[in-house]
Coordinates of C-alpha atoms in Angstrom, one line a residue:
X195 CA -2.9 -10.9 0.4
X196 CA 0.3 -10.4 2.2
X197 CA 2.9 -7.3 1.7
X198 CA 4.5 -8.8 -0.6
X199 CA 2.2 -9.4 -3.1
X200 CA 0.6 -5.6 -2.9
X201 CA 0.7 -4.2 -6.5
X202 CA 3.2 -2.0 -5.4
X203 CA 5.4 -4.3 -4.5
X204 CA 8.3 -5.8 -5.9
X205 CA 7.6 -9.4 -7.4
X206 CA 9.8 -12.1 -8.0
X207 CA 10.9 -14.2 -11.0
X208 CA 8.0 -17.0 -10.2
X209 CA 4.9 -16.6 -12.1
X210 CA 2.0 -18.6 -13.5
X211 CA -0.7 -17.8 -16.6
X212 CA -3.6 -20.2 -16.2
X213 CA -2.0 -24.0 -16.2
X214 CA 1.2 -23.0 -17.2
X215 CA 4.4 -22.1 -14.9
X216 CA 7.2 -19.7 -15.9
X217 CA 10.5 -19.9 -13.7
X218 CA 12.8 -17.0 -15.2
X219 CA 16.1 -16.5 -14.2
X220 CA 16.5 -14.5 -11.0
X221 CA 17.5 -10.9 -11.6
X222 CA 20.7 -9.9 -10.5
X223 CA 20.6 -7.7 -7.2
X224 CA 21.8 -4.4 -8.6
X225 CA 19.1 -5.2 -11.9
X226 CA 16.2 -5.6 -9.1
X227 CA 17.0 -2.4 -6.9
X228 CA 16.9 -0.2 -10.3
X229 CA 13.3 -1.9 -10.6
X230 CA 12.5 -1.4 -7.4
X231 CA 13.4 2.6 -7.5
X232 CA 11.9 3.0 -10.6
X233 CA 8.4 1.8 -9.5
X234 CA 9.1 3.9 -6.6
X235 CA 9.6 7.1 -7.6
X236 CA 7.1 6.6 -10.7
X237 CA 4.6 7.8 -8.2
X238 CA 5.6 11.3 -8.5
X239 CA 4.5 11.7 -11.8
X240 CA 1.2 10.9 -11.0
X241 CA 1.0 12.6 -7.4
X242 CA -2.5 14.6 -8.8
X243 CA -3.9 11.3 -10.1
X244 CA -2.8 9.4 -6.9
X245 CA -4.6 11.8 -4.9
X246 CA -7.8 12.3 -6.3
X247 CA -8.2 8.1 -6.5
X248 CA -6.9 6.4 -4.0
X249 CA -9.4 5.3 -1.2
X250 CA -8.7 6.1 2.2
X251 CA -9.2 4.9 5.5
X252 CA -12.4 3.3 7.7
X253 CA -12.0 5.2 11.5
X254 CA -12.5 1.2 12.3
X255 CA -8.6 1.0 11.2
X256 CA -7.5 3.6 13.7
X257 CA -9.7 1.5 16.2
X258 CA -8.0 -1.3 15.6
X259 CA -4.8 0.5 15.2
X260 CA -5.3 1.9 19.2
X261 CA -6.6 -1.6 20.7
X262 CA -3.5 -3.1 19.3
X263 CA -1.1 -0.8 20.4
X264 CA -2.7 -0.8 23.8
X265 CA -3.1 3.8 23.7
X266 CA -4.7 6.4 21.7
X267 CA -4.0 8.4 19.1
X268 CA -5.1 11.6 20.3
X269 CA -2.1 13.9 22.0
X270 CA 0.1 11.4 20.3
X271 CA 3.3 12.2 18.8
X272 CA 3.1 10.3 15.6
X273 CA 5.6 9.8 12.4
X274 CA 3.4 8.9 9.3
X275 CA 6.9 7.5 7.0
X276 CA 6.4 7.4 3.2
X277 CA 3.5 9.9 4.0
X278 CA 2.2 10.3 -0.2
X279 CA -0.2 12.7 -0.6
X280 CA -1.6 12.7 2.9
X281 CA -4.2 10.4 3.0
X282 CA -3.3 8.7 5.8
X283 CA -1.5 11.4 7.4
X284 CA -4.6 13.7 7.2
X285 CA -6.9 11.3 9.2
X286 CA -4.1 10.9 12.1
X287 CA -4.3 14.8 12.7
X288 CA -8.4 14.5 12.3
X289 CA -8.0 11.7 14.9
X290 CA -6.5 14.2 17.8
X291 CA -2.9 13.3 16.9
X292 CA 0.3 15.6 16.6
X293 CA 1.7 14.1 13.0
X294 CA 5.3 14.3 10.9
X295 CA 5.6 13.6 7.9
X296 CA 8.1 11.8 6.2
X297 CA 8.0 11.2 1.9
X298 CA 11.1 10.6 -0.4
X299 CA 9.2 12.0 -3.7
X300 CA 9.5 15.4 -4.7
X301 CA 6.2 15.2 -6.6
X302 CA 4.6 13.2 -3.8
X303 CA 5.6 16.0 -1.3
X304 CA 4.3 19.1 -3.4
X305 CA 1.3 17.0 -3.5
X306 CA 0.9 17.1 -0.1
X307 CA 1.6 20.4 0.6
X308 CA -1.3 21.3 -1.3
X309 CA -3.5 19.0 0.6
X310 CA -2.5 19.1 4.2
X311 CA -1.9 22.3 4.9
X312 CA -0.4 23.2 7.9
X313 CA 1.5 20.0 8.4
X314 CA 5.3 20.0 8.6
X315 CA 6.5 17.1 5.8
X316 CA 10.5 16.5 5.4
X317 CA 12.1 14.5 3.0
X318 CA 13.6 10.8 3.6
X319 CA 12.5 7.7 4.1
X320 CA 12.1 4.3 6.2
X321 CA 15.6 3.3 5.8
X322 CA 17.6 6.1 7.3
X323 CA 14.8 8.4 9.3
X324 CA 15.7 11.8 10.0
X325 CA 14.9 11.9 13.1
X326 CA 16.3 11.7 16.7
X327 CA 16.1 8.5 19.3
X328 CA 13.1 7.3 20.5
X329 CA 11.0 10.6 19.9
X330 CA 7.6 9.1 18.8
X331 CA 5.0 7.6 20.4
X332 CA 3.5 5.9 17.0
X333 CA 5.8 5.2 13.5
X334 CA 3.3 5.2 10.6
X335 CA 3.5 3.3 7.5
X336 CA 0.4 3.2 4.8
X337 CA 0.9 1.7 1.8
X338 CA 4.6 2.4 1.6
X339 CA 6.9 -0.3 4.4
X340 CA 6.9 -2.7 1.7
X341 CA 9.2 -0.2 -0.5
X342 CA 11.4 -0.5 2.6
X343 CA 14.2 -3.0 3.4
X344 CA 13.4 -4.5 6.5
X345 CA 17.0 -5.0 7.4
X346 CA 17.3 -1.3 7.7
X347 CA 14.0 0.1 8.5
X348 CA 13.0 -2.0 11.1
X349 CA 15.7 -1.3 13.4
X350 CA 15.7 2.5 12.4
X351 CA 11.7 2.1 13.5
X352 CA 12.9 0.8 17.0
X353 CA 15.8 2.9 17.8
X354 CA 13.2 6.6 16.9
X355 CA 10.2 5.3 18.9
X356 CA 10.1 5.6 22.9
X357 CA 9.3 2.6 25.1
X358 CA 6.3 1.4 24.4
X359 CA 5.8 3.2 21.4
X360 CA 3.9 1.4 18.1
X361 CA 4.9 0.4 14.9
X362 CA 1.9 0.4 12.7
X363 CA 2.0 -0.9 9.0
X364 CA -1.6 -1.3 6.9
X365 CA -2.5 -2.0 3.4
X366 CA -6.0 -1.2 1.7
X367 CA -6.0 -4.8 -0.1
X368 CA -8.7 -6.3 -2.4
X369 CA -11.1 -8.6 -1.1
X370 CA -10.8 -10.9 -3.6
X371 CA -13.2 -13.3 -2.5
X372 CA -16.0 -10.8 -4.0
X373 CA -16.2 -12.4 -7.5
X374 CA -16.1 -9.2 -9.6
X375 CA -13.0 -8.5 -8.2
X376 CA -10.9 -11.8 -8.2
X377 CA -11.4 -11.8 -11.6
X378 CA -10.6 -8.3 -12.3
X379 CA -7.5 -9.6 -10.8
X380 CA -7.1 -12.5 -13.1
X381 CA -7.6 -9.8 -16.2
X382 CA -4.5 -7.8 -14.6
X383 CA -2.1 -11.3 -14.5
X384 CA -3.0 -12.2 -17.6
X385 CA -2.6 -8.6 -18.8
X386 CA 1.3 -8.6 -17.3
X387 CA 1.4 -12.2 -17.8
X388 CA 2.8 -11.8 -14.0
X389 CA 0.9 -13.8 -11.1
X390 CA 1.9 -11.2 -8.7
X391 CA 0.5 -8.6 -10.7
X392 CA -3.1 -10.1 -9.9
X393 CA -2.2 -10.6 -6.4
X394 CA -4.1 -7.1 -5.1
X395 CA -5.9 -8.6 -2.1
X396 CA -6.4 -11.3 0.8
X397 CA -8.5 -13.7 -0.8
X398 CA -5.4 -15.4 -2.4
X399 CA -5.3 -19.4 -1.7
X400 CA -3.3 -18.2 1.4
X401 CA -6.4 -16.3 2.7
X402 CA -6.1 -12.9 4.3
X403 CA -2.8 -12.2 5.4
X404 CA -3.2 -12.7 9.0
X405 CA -0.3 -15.5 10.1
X406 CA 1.7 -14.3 7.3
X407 CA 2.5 -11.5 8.4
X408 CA 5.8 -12.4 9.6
X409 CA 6.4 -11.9 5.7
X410 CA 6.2 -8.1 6.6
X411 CA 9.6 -8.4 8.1
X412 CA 11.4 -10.8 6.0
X413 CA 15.2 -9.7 5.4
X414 CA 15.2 -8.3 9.2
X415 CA 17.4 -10.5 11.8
X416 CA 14.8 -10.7 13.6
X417 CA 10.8 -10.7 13.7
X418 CA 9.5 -8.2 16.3
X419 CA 6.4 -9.2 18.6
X420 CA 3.2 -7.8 16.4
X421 CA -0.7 -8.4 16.6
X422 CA -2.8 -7.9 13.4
X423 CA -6.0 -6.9 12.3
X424 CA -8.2 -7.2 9.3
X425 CA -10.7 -4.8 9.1
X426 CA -13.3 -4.9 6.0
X427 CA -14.6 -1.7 4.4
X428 CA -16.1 -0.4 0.9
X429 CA -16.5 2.2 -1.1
X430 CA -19.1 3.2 -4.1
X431 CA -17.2 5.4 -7.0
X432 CA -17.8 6.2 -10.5
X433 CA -16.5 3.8 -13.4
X434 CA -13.5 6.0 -14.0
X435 CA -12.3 7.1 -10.8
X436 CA -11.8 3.2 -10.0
X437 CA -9.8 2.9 -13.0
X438 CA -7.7 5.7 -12.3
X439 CA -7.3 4.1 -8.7
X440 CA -6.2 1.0 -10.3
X441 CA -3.8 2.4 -13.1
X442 CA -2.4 4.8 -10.0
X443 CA 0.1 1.7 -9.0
X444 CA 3.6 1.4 -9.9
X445 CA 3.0 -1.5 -12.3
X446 CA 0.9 0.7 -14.4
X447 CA 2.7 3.9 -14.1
X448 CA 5.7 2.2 -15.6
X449 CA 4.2 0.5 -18.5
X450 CA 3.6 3.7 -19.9
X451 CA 0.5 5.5 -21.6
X452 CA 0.0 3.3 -24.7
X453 CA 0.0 0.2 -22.5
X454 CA -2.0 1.3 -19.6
X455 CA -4.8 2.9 -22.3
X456 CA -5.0 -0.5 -24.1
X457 CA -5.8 -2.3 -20.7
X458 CA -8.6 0.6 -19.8
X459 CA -10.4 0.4 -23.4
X460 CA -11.0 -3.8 -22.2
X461 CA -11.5 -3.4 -18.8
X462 CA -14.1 -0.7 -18.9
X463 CA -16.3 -2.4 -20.6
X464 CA -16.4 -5.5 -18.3
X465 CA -17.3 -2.6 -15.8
X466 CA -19.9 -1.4 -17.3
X467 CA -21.7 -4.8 -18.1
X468 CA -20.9 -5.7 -14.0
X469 CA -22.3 -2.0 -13.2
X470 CA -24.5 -0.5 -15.4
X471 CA -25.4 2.0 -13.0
X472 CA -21.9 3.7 -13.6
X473 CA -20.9 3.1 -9.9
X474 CA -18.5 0.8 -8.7
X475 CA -18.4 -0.9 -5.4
X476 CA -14.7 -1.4 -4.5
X477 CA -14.7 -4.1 -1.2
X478 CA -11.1 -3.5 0.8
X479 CA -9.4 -5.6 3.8
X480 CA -7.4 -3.4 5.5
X481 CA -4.6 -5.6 6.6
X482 CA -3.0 -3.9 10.0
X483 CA 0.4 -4.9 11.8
X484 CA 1.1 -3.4 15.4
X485 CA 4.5 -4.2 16.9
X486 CA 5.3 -2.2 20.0
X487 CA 8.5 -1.8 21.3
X488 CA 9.7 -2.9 24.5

């Protein structure tokens, strides 16, 4: 998978539903950034749900994340940007480091509050930082630089971190070359009638996202030096909390109750006849981008 096809993401006008291609007209700008915010912010009506469902983290990623970037995270000063309901933010302080957090939502950050205690959170976000010149050591971004416009946060990322300070981005992605999930994937296209909607993970016929991930920085003017990393991890969790993992991304939030209920009454029963045992064993590549400033 690459950034931009996370479910989260914004998509664009190309799609496919089995043999057949669809080419709609391109949105106009100002018709795609009202998209875009909607999905954004739908996340704060589900903050609870987002929560209690998301996975997290393997402590391989924040191995990965200190071999790339060449120093550890303990004692670090460290920015986690679009910060949710902690997840991530919550495992940087466990791993030694002194954290910030930075979220937009109002629901997302009264989420937080209630589940990192004791960790100072402001509001803003990638594209105008509120914070002063190059007074980080790591800039954090889990799940949420692709809801950022390059153009704008990536130099706001390089003028708050010191020299030699990291720029890490990472997505929990589907490993969709485990067969239960690719076609849980198919289901969700054909469900949206939107190939990127299927998209979730790495196993796409690009492969995992590796020497894409220039992608990450499209729209900037210019692509900063970066390393990446996939690291593979799983989980085992109940029937239902997967599907309220799956249902907590924009696209579903947005489609509304009715919609997102009608998917859930089909696709729980194709869980339940792949695990009868009630337990579901969700395979992730964590895709990880390091650039370091000079």
């Amino acid at each position: 998978m690459t950034p931009s096809s996370h479910p989260d993401a914004d998509t664009g006008a190309e799609s496919s539903t089995g043999t057949e291609t669809r080419t709609d007209p391109a949105p106009d700008p100002e018709t795609r950034n009202r998209a875009r915010a909607t999905r954004a912010h739908s996340f704060n009506t589900a903050a609870a749900q987002y929560a209690a469902n998301r996975p997290s983290y393997p402590p391989a990623l924040f191995d990965a994340i200190e071999e790339l970037a060449g120093r550890s995270l303990t004692g670090a000063r460290v920015v986690d940007v679009g910060a949710g309901t902690g997840i991530a933010t919550a495992l940087l302080r466990a791993r030694g480091a002194h954290v910030l957090a930075v979220e937009p939502g109002e629901g997302m950050t009264a989420e937080f509050r209630r589940t990192v205690p004791g960790v100072p959170i402001v509001r803003g976000d990638g594209n105008a930082l509120p914070l002063l010149d190059a007074c980080v050591d790591f800039l954090t971004y889990a799940q949420s630089w692709h809801w950022t416009d390059p153009a704008r946060s990536l130099p706001e990322a390089l003028r708050v971190l010191r020299p030699g300070g990291s720029l890490a981005l990472w997505w929990n992605t589907d490993a969709l070359d485990v067969p239960w999930i690719a076609a849980q994937a198919r289901r969700i296209e054909r469900y949206f009638d939107d190939e990127q909607a299927g998209k979730r993970g790495t196993g796409s016929n690009e492969g995992v996202a590796g020497t894409h991930s220039e992608r990450a920085f499209a729209g900037a003017d210019h692509v900063p030096d970066h390393a990446h990393r996939v690291v593979r991890w799983s989980r085992r969790v109940p029937v239902d909390t997967h599907l309220a993992n799956v249902t907590s991304h924009s696209i579903f939030l947005v489609l509304g109750e009715e919609g997102t209920e009608a998917f859930l009454a089909e696709e729980r029963a194709h869980l339940w006849e792949e695990f009868p045992d009630g337990q579901v064993e969700e395979v992730y590549d964590v895709l990880v981008i390091v650039a370091t400033r000079s």
